[in-house]
């Protein structure tokens, strides 16, 4: 799987529709959040894979998430543990998690609450797809960092997203964060009550 195939899977009608149904957001809102968030999430995954201190844990997390059955995407997403999704986001985005979530919300035009829910559902699916890719490529003896570098190096994420979406991808880095004081885990905890 290359970057185009990975992004194509995440942005497929089935994925977007399943995320829409599971999150309660419109398909357009889901697509907007995905297109705004995926570059940051994939860059975070690459950072986790290449960092000596986090690479081992990241490889284990990928292996664990690859075991999940995503053949029925709707069931998988309806069963997603939002707290686990939030933790994945915090690992991928680090200290910038809340700011990135705010920027994705602003860039996509989707409410902060819906953005957080979509991202928390997306994160385990992303880890599953990346984990399955690393499992299928592990026969080559490459490290997870090397495999992630190869995957990320296979094309410019933003231009691939633009071609898949047939247009411009919202820029998260230029989006002004909302002044809502968004705390990802607080929002997720509120959703679980």
mmCIF file with all atom_site columns, C-alpha atoms in Angstrom:
data_model
loop_
_atom_site.group_PDB
_atom_site.id
_atom_site.type_symbol
_atom_site.label_atom_id
_atom_site.label_alt_id
_atom_site.label_comp_id
_atom_site.label_asym_id
_atom_site.label_entity_id
_atom_site.label_seq_id
_atom_site.pdbx_PDB_ins_code
_atom_site.Cartn_x
_atom_site.Cartn_y
_atom_site.Cartn_z
_atom_site.occupancy
_atom_site.B_iso_or_equiv
_atom_site.pdbx_formal_charge
_atom_site.auth_seq_id
_atom_site.auth_comp_id
_atom_site.auth_asym_id
_atom_site.auth_atom_id
_atom_site.pdbx_PDB_model_num
ATOM 1   C CA . UNK A 1 1   ? 0.000   0.000  0.000  1.00 0.00 ? 1   UNK A CA 1
ATOM 2   C CA . UNK A 1 2   ? 1.326   3.417  -0.844 1.00 0.00 ? 2   UNK A CA 1
ATOM 3   C CA . UNK A 1 3   ? 0.176   6.793  0.421  1.00 0.00 ? 3   UNK A CA 1
ATOM 4   C CA . UNK A 1 4   ? -2.424  7.161  -2.345 1.00 0.00 ? 4   UNK A CA 1
ATOM 5   C CA . UNK A 1 5   ? -3.950  3.784  -1.483 1.00 0.00 ? 5   UNK A CA 1
ATOM 6   C CA . UNK A 1 6   ? -3.927  4.504  2.262  1.00 0.00 ? 6   UNK A CA 1
ATOM 7   C CA . UNK A 1 7   ? -5.567  7.901  1.820  1.00 0.00 ? 7   UNK A CA 1
ATOM 8   C CA . UNK A 1 8   ? -7.944  6.438  -0.762 1.00 0.00 ? 8   UNK A CA 1
ATOM 9   C CA . UNK A 1 9   ? -9.099  3.852  1.782  1.00 0.00 ? 9   UNK A CA 1
ATOM 10  C CA . UNK A 1 10  ? -9.585  6.466  4.500  1.00 0.00 ? 10  UNK A CA 1
ATOM 11  C CA . UNK A 1 11  ? -11.446 8.808  2.137  1.00 0.00 ? 11  UNK A CA 1
ATOM 12  C CA . UNK A 1 12  ? -13.497 6.138  0.380  1.00 0.00 ? 12  UNK A CA 1
ATOM 13  C CA . UNK A 1 13  ? -17.254 6.500  0.312  1.00 0.00 ? 13  UNK A CA 1
ATOM 14  C CA . UNK A 1 14  ? -17.551 3.518  2.658  1.00 0.00 ? 14  UNK A CA 1
ATOM 15  C CA . UNK A 1 15  ? -15.153 5.012  5.233  1.00 0.00 ? 15  UNK A CA 1
ATOM 16  C CA . UNK A 1 16  ? -16.673 8.489  5.090  1.00 0.00 ? 16  UNK A CA 1
ATOM 17  C CA . UNK A 1 17  ? -20.229 7.124  5.261  1.00 0.00 ? 17  UNK A CA 1
ATOM 18  C CA . UNK A 1 18  ? -19.359 4.801  8.170  1.00 0.00 ? 18  UNK A CA 1
ATOM 19  C CA . UNK A 1 19  ? -17.626 7.611  10.072 1.00 0.00 ? 19  UNK A CA 1
ATOM 20  C CA . UNK A 1 20  ? -20.627 9.839  9.387  1.00 0.00 ? 20  UNK A CA 1
ATOM 21  C CA . UNK A 1 21  ? -23.102 7.301  10.735 1.00 0.00 ? 21  UNK A CA 1
ATOM 22  C CA . UNK A 1 22  ? -20.973 6.447  13.783 1.00 0.00 ? 22  UNK A CA 1
ATOM 23  C CA . UNK A 1 23  ? -20.197 10.066 14.698 1.00 0.00 ? 23  UNK A CA 1
ATOM 24  C CA . UNK A 1 24  ? -23.541 11.628 13.793 1.00 0.00 ? 24  UNK A CA 1
ATOM 25  C CA . UNK A 1 25  ? -21.802 14.194 11.558 1.00 0.00 ? 25  UNK A CA 1
ATOM 26  C CA . UNK A 1 26  ? -22.668 14.780 7.915  1.00 0.00 ? 26  UNK A CA 1
ATOM 27  C CA . UNK A 1 27  ? -20.566 13.077 5.257  1.00 0.00 ? 27  UNK A CA 1
ATOM 28  C CA . UNK A 1 28  ? -19.367 16.523 4.121  1.00 0.00 ? 28  UNK A CA 1
ATOM 29  C CA . UNK A 1 29  ? -18.256 17.383 7.673  1.00 0.00 ? 29  UNK A CA 1
ATOM 30  C CA . UNK A 1 30  ? -16.421 14.049 7.953  1.00 0.00 ? 30  UNK A CA 1
ATOM 31  C CA . UNK A 1 31  ? -14.698 14.612 4.627  1.00 0.00 ? 31  UNK A CA 1
ATOM 32  C CA . UNK A 1 32  ? -13.708 18.156 5.649  1.00 0.00 ? 32  UNK A CA 1
ATOM 33  C CA . UNK A 1 33  ? -12.257 16.964 8.972  1.00 0.00 ? 33  UNK A CA 1
ATOM 34  C CA . UNK A 1 34  ? -10.358 14.105 7.302  1.00 0.00 ? 34  UNK A CA 1
ATOM 35  C CA . UNK A 1 35  ? -8.855  16.322 4.637  1.00 0.00 ? 35  UNK A CA 1
ATOM 36  C CA . UNK A 1 36  ? -7.772  18.880 7.256  1.00 0.00 ? 36  UNK A CA 1
ATOM 37  C CA . UNK A 1 37  ? -6.450  16.380 9.817  1.00 0.00 ? 37  UNK A CA 1
ATOM 38  C CA . UNK A 1 38  ? -4.764  13.583 7.866  1.00 0.00 ? 38  UNK A CA 1
ATOM 39  C CA . UNK A 1 39  ? -1.516  15.424 7.041  1.00 0.00 ? 39  UNK A CA 1
ATOM 40  C CA . UNK A 1 40  ? -0.921  16.197 10.742 1.00 0.00 ? 40  UNK A CA 1
ATOM 41  C CA . UNK A 1 41  ? -1.876  12.687 11.869 1.00 0.00 ? 41  UNK A CA 1
ATOM 42  C CA . UNK A 1 42  ? 0.388   11.005 9.322  1.00 0.00 ? 42  UNK A CA 1
ATOM 43  C CA . UNK A 1 43  ? 3.261   13.345 10.148 1.00 0.00 ? 43  UNK A CA 1
ATOM 44  C CA . UNK A 1 44  ? 2.737   12.471 13.823 1.00 0.00 ? 44  UNK A CA 1
ATOM 45  C CA . UNK A 1 45  ? 2.820   8.758  13.007 1.00 0.00 ? 45  UNK A CA 1
ATOM 46  C CA . UNK A 1 46  ? 6.086   9.227  11.142 1.00 0.00 ? 46  UNK A CA 1
ATOM 47  C CA . UNK A 1 47  ? 7.504   11.111 14.123 1.00 0.00 ? 47  UNK A CA 1
ATOM 48  C CA . UNK A 1 48  ? 6.499   8.309  16.500 1.00 0.00 ? 48  UNK A CA 1
ATOM 49  C CA . UNK A 1 49  ? 8.070   5.681  14.228 1.00 0.00 ? 49  UNK A CA 1
ATOM 50  C CA . UNK A 1 50  ? 11.354  7.556  13.825 1.00 0.00 ? 50  UNK A CA 1
ATOM 51  C CA . UNK A 1 51  ? 11.856  8.628  17.451 1.00 0.00 ? 51  UNK A CA 1
ATOM 52  C CA . UNK A 1 52  ? 14.129  6.194  19.313 1.00 0.00 ? 52  UNK A CA 1
ATOM 53  C CA . UNK A 1 53  ? 12.154  6.682  22.528 1.00 0.00 ? 53  UNK A CA 1
ATOM 54  C CA . UNK A 1 54  ? 8.733   6.007  21.002 1.00 0.00 ? 54  UNK A CA 1
ATOM 55  C CA . UNK A 1 55  ? 9.435   3.673  18.062 1.00 0.00 ? 55  UNK A CA 1
ATOM 56  C CA . UNK A 1 56  ? 9.115   0.426  20.035 1.00 0.00 ? 56  UNK A CA 1
ATOM 57  C CA . UNK A 1 57  ? 5.833   1.383  21.660 1.00 0.00 ? 57  UNK A CA 1
ATOM 58  C CA . UNK A 1 58  ? 4.495   2.681  18.362 1.00 0.00 ? 58  UNK A CA 1
ATOM 59  C CA . UNK A 1 59  ? 5.394   -0.589 16.605 1.00 0.00 ? 59  UNK A CA 1
ATOM 60  C CA . UNK A 1 60  ? 3.589   -2.538 19.367 1.00 0.00 ? 60  UNK A CA 1
ATOM 61  C CA . UNK A 1 61  ? 0.537   -0.279 19.093 1.00 0.00 ? 61  UNK A CA 1
ATOM 62  C CA . UNK A 1 62  ? 0.445   -0.776 15.320 1.00 0.00 ? 62  UNK A CA 1
ATOM 63  C CA . UNK A 1 63  ? 0.684   -4.537 15.766 1.00 0.00 ? 63  UNK A CA 1
ATOM 64  C CA . UNK A 1 64  ? -2.116  -4.503 18.329 1.00 0.00 ? 64  UNK A CA 1
ATOM 65  C CA . UNK A 1 65  ? -4.436  -2.310 16.246 1.00 0.00 ? 65  UNK A CA 1
ATOM 66  C CA . UNK A 1 66  ? -3.773  -4.380 13.105 1.00 0.00 ? 66  UNK A CA 1
ATOM 67  C CA . UNK A 1 67  ? -5.520  -7.311 14.805 1.00 0.00 ? 67  UNK A CA 1
ATOM 68  C CA . UNK A 1 68  ? -8.884  -5.517 14.777 1.00 0.00 ? 68  UNK A CA 1
ATOM 69  C CA . UNK A 1 69  ? -11.376 -6.713 12.191 1.00 0.00 ? 69  UNK A CA 1
ATOM 70  C CA . UNK A 1 70  ? -12.373 -3.818 9.945  1.00 0.00 ? 70  UNK A CA 1
ATOM 71  C CA . UNK A 1 71  ? -14.191 -5.904 7.332  1.00 0.00 ? 71  UNK A CA 1
ATOM 72  C CA . UNK A 1 72  ? -17.474 -4.420 8.630  1.00 0.00 ? 72  UNK A CA 1
ATOM 73  C CA . UNK A 1 73  ? -16.345 -0.829 8.975  1.00 0.00 ? 73  UNK A CA 1
ATOM 74  C CA . UNK A 1 74  ? -19.643 0.333  10.461 1.00 0.00 ? 74  UNK A CA 1
ATOM 75  C CA . UNK A 1 75  ? -19.434 -2.187 13.299 1.00 0.00 ? 75  UNK A CA 1
ATOM 76  C CA . UNK A 1 76  ? -15.771 -1.407 13.856 1.00 0.00 ? 76  UNK A CA 1
ATOM 77  C CA . UNK A 1 77  ? -16.408 2.347  14.125 1.00 0.00 ? 77  UNK A CA 1
ATOM 78  C CA . UNK A 1 78  ? -19.509 1.922  16.298 1.00 0.00 ? 78  UNK A CA 1
ATOM 79  C CA . UNK A 1 79  ? -17.379 -0.117 18.690 1.00 0.00 ? 79  UNK A CA 1
ATOM 80  C CA . UNK A 1 80  ? -14.442 2.312  18.804 1.00 0.00 ? 80  UNK A CA 1
ATOM 81  C CA . UNK A 1 81  ? -13.298 3.259  22.293 1.00 0.00 ? 81  UNK A CA 1
ATOM 82  C CA . UNK A 1 82  ? -13.255 7.065  22.146 1.00 0.00 ? 82  UNK A CA 1
ATOM 83  C CA . UNK A 1 83  ? -10.811 7.267  25.054 1.00 0.00 ? 83  UNK A CA 1
ATOM 84  C CA . UNK A 1 84  ? -8.396  5.004  23.183 1.00 0.00 ? 84  UNK A CA 1
ATOM 85  C CA . UNK A 1 85  ? -8.856  7.176  20.104 1.00 0.00 ? 85  UNK A CA 1
ATOM 86  C CA . UNK A 1 86  ? -8.076  10.250 22.206 1.00 0.00 ? 86  UNK A CA 1
ATOM 87  C CA . UNK A 1 87  ? -4.930  8.629  23.567 1.00 0.00 ? 87  UNK A CA 1
ATOM 88  C CA . UNK A 1 88  ? -3.809  7.742  20.040 1.00 0.00 ? 88  UNK A CA 1
ATOM 89  C CA . UNK A 1 89  ? -4.345  11.366 18.994 1.00 0.00 ? 89  UNK A CA 1
ATOM 90  C CA . UNK A 1 90  ? -2.282  12.550 21.950 1.00 0.00 ? 90  UNK A CA 1
ATOM 91  C CA . UNK A 1 91  ? 0.549   10.204 20.971 1.00 0.00 ? 91  UNK A CA 1
ATOM 92  C CA . UNK A 1 92  ? 0.440   11.234 17.317 1.00 0.00 ? 92  UNK A CA 1
ATOM 93  C CA . UNK A 1 93  ? 0.077   14.966 17.900 1.00 0.00 ? 93  UNK A CA 1
ATOM 94  C CA . UNK A 1 94  ? 1.906   15.314 21.212 1.00 0.00 ? 94  UNK A CA 1
ATOM 95  C CA . UNK A 1 95  ? 1.823   18.670 22.946 1.00 0.00 ? 95  UNK A CA 1
ATOM 96  C CA . UNK A 1 96  ? 0.000   20.164 19.944 1.00 0.00 ? 96  UNK A CA 1
ATOM 97  C CA . UNK A 1 97  ? -3.060  17.893 20.264 1.00 0.00 ? 97  UNK A CA 1
ATOM 98  C CA . UNK A 1 98  ? -5.566  20.480 21.473 1.00 0.00 ? 98  UNK A CA 1
ATOM 99  C CA . UNK A 1 99  ? -4.226  23.201 19.182 1.00 0.00 ? 99  UNK A CA 1
ATOM 100 C CA . UNK A 1 100 ? -4.317  20.882 16.160 1.00 0.00 ? 100 UNK A CA 1
ATOM 101 C CA . UNK A 1 101 ? -7.885  19.783 17.000 1.00 0.00 ? 101 UNK A CA 1
ATOM 102 C CA . UNK A 1 102 ? -8.890  23.457 17.220 1.00 0.00 ? 102 UNK A CA 1
ATOM 103 C CA . UNK A 1 103 ? -7.167  24.234 13.920 1.00 0.00 ? 103 UNK A CA 1
ATOM 104 C CA . UNK A 1 104 ? -8.830  21.256 12.217 1.00 0.00 ? 104 UNK A CA 1
ATOM 105 C CA . UNK A 1 105 ? -12.186 22.464 13.532 1.00 0.00 ? 105 UNK A CA 1
ATOM 106 C CA . UNK A 1 106 ? -11.528 25.982 12.230 1.00 0.00 ? 106 UNK A CA 1
ATOM 107 C CA . UNK A 1 107 ? -10.149 24.814 8.861  1.00 0.00 ? 107 UNK A CA 1
ATOM 108 C CA . UNK A 1 108 ? -12.980 22.346 8.272  1.00 0.00 ? 108 UNK A CA 1
ATOM 109 C CA . UNK A 1 109 ? -15.789 24.546 9.553  1.00 0.00 ? 109 UNK A CA 1
ATOM 110 C CA . UNK A 1 110 ? -16.967 21.706 11.800 1.00 0.00 ? 110 UNK A CA 1
ATOM 111 C CA . UNK A 1 111 ? -17.792 22.185 15.483 1.00 0.00 ? 111 UNK A CA 1
ATOM 112 C CA . UNK A 1 112 ? -15.083 21.309 17.989 1.00 0.00 ? 112 UNK A CA 1
ATOM 113 C CA . UNK A 1 113 ? -17.191 18.547 19.539 1.00 0.00 ? 113 UNK A CA 1
ATOM 114 C CA . UNK A 1 114 ? -17.882 16.872 16.179 1.00 0.00 ? 114 UNK A CA 1
ATOM 115 C CA . UNK A 1 115 ? -14.259 17.296 15.113 1.00 0.00 ? 115 UNK A CA 1
ATOM 116 C CA . UNK A 1 116 ? -12.978 15.588 18.265 1.00 0.00 ? 116 UNK A CA 1
ATOM 117 C CA . UNK A 1 117 ? -15.435 12.709 17.892 1.00 0.00 ? 117 UNK A CA 1
ATOM 118 C CA . UNK A 1 118 ? -14.527 12.152 14.228 1.00 0.00 ? 118 UNK A CA 1
ATOM 119 C CA . UNK A 1 119 ? -10.800 12.269 15.033 1.00 0.00 ? 119 UNK A CA 1
ATOM 120 C CA . UNK A 1 120 ? -11.184 9.888  18.000 1.00 0.00 ? 120 UNK A CA 1
ATOM 121 C CA . UNK A 1 121 ? -12.962 7.406  15.714 1.00 0.00 ? 121 UNK A CA 1
ATOM 122 C CA . UNK A 1 122 ? -10.502 7.910  12.874 1.00 0.00 ? 122 UNK A CA 1
ATOM 123 C CA . UNK A 1 123 ? -7.363  7.339  14.972 1.00 0.00 ? 123 UNK A CA 1
ATOM 124 C CA . UNK A 1 124 ? -7.887  3.578  15.633 1.00 0.00 ? 124 UNK A CA 1
ATOM 125 C CA . UNK A 1 125 ? -8.792  3.044  11.964 1.00 0.00 ? 125 UNK A CA 1
ATOM 126 C CA . UNK A 1 126 ? -5.626  4.830  10.875 1.00 0.00 ? 126 UNK A CA 1
ATOM 127 C CA . UNK A 1 127 ? -3.551  2.722  13.286 1.00 0.00 ? 127 UNK A CA 1
ATOM 128 C CA . UNK A 1 128 ? -5.244  -0.422 11.947 1.00 0.00 ? 128 UNK A CA 1
ATOM 129 C CA . UNK A 1 129 ? -4.401  0.433  8.336  1.00 0.00 ? 129 UNK A CA 1
ATOM 130 C CA . UNK A 1 130 ? -0.830  1.425  9.183  1.00 0.00 ? 130 UNK A CA 1
ATOM 131 C CA . UNK A 1 131 ? -0.448  -1.721 11.301 1.00 0.00 ? 131 UNK A CA 1
ATOM 132 C CA . UNK A 1 132 ? -1.668  -3.962 8.501  1.00 0.00 ? 132 UNK A CA 1
ATOM 133 C CA . UNK A 1 133 ? 0.753   -2.235 6.124  1.00 0.00 ? 133 UNK A CA 1
ATOM 134 C CA . UNK A 1 134 ? 3.691   -2.810 8.458  1.00 0.00 ? 134 UNK A CA 1
ATOM 135 C CA . UNK A 1 135 ? 2.689   -6.459 8.961  1.00 0.00 ? 135 UNK A CA 1
ATOM 136 C CA . UNK A 1 136 ? 2.525   -7.105 5.232  1.00 0.00 ? 136 UNK A CA 1
ATOM 137 C CA . UNK A 1 137 ? 5.870   -5.378 4.733  1.00 0.00 ? 137 UNK A CA 1
ATOM 138 C CA . UNK A 1 138 ? 7.634   -6.908 7.739  1.00 0.00 ? 138 UNK A CA 1
ATOM 139 C CA . UNK A 1 139 ? 8.973   -9.771 5.637  1.00 0.00 ? 139 UNK A CA 1
ATOM 140 C CA . UNK A 1 140 ? 11.468  -7.324 4.160  1.00 0.00 ? 140 UNK A CA 1
ATOM 141 C CA . UNK A 1 141 ? 13.054  -6.858 7.574  1.00 0.00 ? 141 UNK A CA 1
ATOM 142 C CA . UNK A 1 142 ? 12.505  -3.102 7.509  1.00 0.00 ? 142 UNK A CA 1
ATOM 143 C CA . UNK A 1 143 ? 11.916  -1.189 10.711 1.00 0.00 ? 143 UNK A CA 1
ATOM 144 C CA . UNK A 1 144 ? 8.573   0.497  11.325 1.00 0.00 ? 144 UNK A CA 1
ATOM 145 C CA . UNK A 1 145 ? 10.383  3.827  10.971 1.00 0.00 ? 145 UNK A CA 1
ATOM 146 C CA . UNK A 1 146 ? 11.774  2.782  7.599  1.00 0.00 ? 146 UNK A CA 1
ATOM 147 C CA . UNK A 1 147 ? 8.391   1.567  6.418  1.00 0.00 ? 147 UNK A CA 1
ATOM 148 C CA . UNK A 1 148 ? 6.693   4.780  7.558  1.00 0.00 ? 148 UNK A CA 1
ATOM 149 C CA . UNK A 1 149 ? 9.383   6.846  5.831  1.00 0.00 ? 149 UNK A CA 1
ATOM 150 C CA . UNK A 1 150 ? 8.859   4.890  2.622  1.00 0.00 ? 150 UNK A CA 1
ATOM 151 C CA . UNK A 1 151 ? 5.086   5.313  2.886  1.00 0.00 ? 151 UNK A CA 1
ATOM 152 C CA . UNK A 1 152 ? 5.340   9.033  3.604  1.00 0.00 ? 152 UNK A CA 1
ATOM 153 C CA . UNK A 1 153 ? 7.967   9.490  0.933  1.00 0.00 ? 153 UNK A CA 1
ATOM 154 C CA . UNK A 1 154 ? 5.686   8.039  -1.720 1.00 0.00 ? 154 UNK A CA 1
ATOM 155 C CA . UNK A 1 155 ? 4.008   11.369 -2.365 1.00 0.00 ? 155 UNK A CA 1
ATOM 156 C CA . UNK A 1 156 ? 3.025   14.758 -1.027 1.00 0.00 ? 156 UNK A CA 1
ATOM 157 C CA . UNK A 1 157 ? 0.086   14.125 1.303  1.00 0.00 ? 157 UNK A CA 1
ATOM 158 C CA . UNK A 1 158 ? -1.634  17.425 0.587  1.00 0.00 ? 158 UNK A CA 1
ATOM 159 C CA . UNK A 1 159 ? -1.452  17.058 -3.190 1.00 0.00 ? 159 UNK A CA 1
ATOM 160 C CA . UNK A 1 160 ? -2.641  13.440 -3.011 1.00 0.00 ? 160 UNK A CA 1
ATOM 161 C CA . UNK A 1 161 ? -5.539  14.533 -0.790 1.00 0.00 ? 161 UNK A CA 1
ATOM 162 C CA . UNK A 1 162 ? -6.376  17.306 -3.246 1.00 0.00 ? 162 UNK A CA 1
ATOM 163 C CA . UNK A 1 163 ? -6.456  14.911 -6.166 1.00 0.00 ? 163 UNK A CA 1
ATOM 164 C CA . UNK A 1 164 ? -8.589  12.397 -4.241 1.00 0.00 ? 164 UNK A CA 1
ATOM 165 C CA . UNK A 1 165 ? -10.990 15.102 -3.109 1.00 0.00 ? 165 UNK A CA 1
ATOM 166 C CA . UNK A 1 166 ? -11.061 16.887 -6.434 1.00 0.00 ? 166 UNK A CA 1
ATOM 167 C CA . UNK A 1 167 ? -10.066 20.213 -4.997 1.00 0.00 ? 167 UNK A CA 1
ATOM 168 C CA . UNK A 1 168 ? -8.242  22.235 -2.419 1.00 0.00 ? 168 UNK A CA 1
ATOM 169 C CA . UNK A 1 169 ? -7.366  20.805 0.966  1.00 0.00 ? 169 UNK A CA 1
ATOM 170 C CA . UNK A 1 170 ? -7.909  23.136 3.932  1.00 0.00 ? 170 UNK A CA 1
ATOM 171 C CA . UNK A 1 171 ? -4.662  24.212 5.567  1.00 0.00 ? 171 UNK A CA 1
ATOM 172 C CA . UNK A 1 172 ? -4.557  23.468 9.283  1.00 0.00 ? 172 UNK A CA 1
ATOM 173 C CA . UNK A 1 173 ? -1.417  25.502 9.895  1.00 0.00 ? 173 UNK A CA 1
ATOM 174 C CA . UNK A 1 174 ? -3.094  28.685 8.665  1.00 0.00 ? 174 UNK A CA 1
ATOM 175 C CA . UNK A 1 175 ? -6.387  28.083 10.483 1.00 0.00 ? 175 UNK A CA 1
ATOM 176 C CA . UNK A 1 176 ? -6.892  30.251 13.517 1.00 0.00 ? 176 UNK A CA 1
ATOM 177 C CA . UNK A 1 177 ? -7.596  28.082 16.570 1.00 0.00 ? 177 UNK A CA 1
ATOM 178 C CA . UNK A 1 178 ? -10.882 28.754 18.251 1.00 0.00 ? 178 UNK A CA 1
ATOM 179 C CA . UNK A 1 179 ? -10.627 30.392 21.648 1.00 0.00 ? 179 UNK A CA 1
ATOM 180 C CA . UNK A 1 180 ? -12.817 27.701 23.179 1.00 0.00 ? 180 UNK A CA 1
ATOM 181 C CA . UNK A 1 181 ? -10.059 26.292 25.382 1.00 0.00 ? 181 UNK A CA 1
ATOM 182 C CA . UNK A 1 182 ? -10.747 22.887 23.837 1.00 0.00 ? 182 UNK A CA 1
ATOM 183 C CA . UNK A 1 183 ? -9.433  20.021 25.932 1.00 0.00 ? 183 UNK A CA 1
ATOM 184 C CA . UNK A 1 184 ? -9.604  16.838 23.884 1.00 0.00 ? 184 UNK A CA 1
ATOM 185 C CA . UNK A 1 185 ? -9.967  14.423 26.792 1.00 0.00 ? 185 UNK A CA 1
ATOM 186 C CA . UNK A 1 186 ? -12.632 16.557 28.501 1.00 0.00 ? 186 UNK A CA 1
ATOM 187 C CA . UNK A 1 187 ? -14.692 16.579 25.309 1.00 0.00 ? 187 UNK A CA 1
ATOM 188 C CA . UNK A 1 188 ? -14.289 12.805 24.930 1.00 0.00 ? 188 UNK A CA 1
ATOM 189 C CA . UNK A 1 189 ? -15.223 12.177 28.559 1.00 0.00 ? 189 UNK A CA 1
ATOM 190 C CA . UNK A 1 190 ? -18.331 14.324 28.104 1.00 0.00 ? 190 UNK A CA 1
ATOM 191 C CA . UNK A 1 191 ? -19.368 12.245 25.092 1.00 0.00 ? 191 UNK A CA 1
ATOM 192 C CA . UNK A 1 192 ? -19.057 8.997  27.021 1.00 0.00 ? 192 UNK A CA 1
ATOM 193 C CA . UNK A 1 193 ? -21.475 9.981  29.802 1.00 0.00 ? 193 UNK A CA 1
#
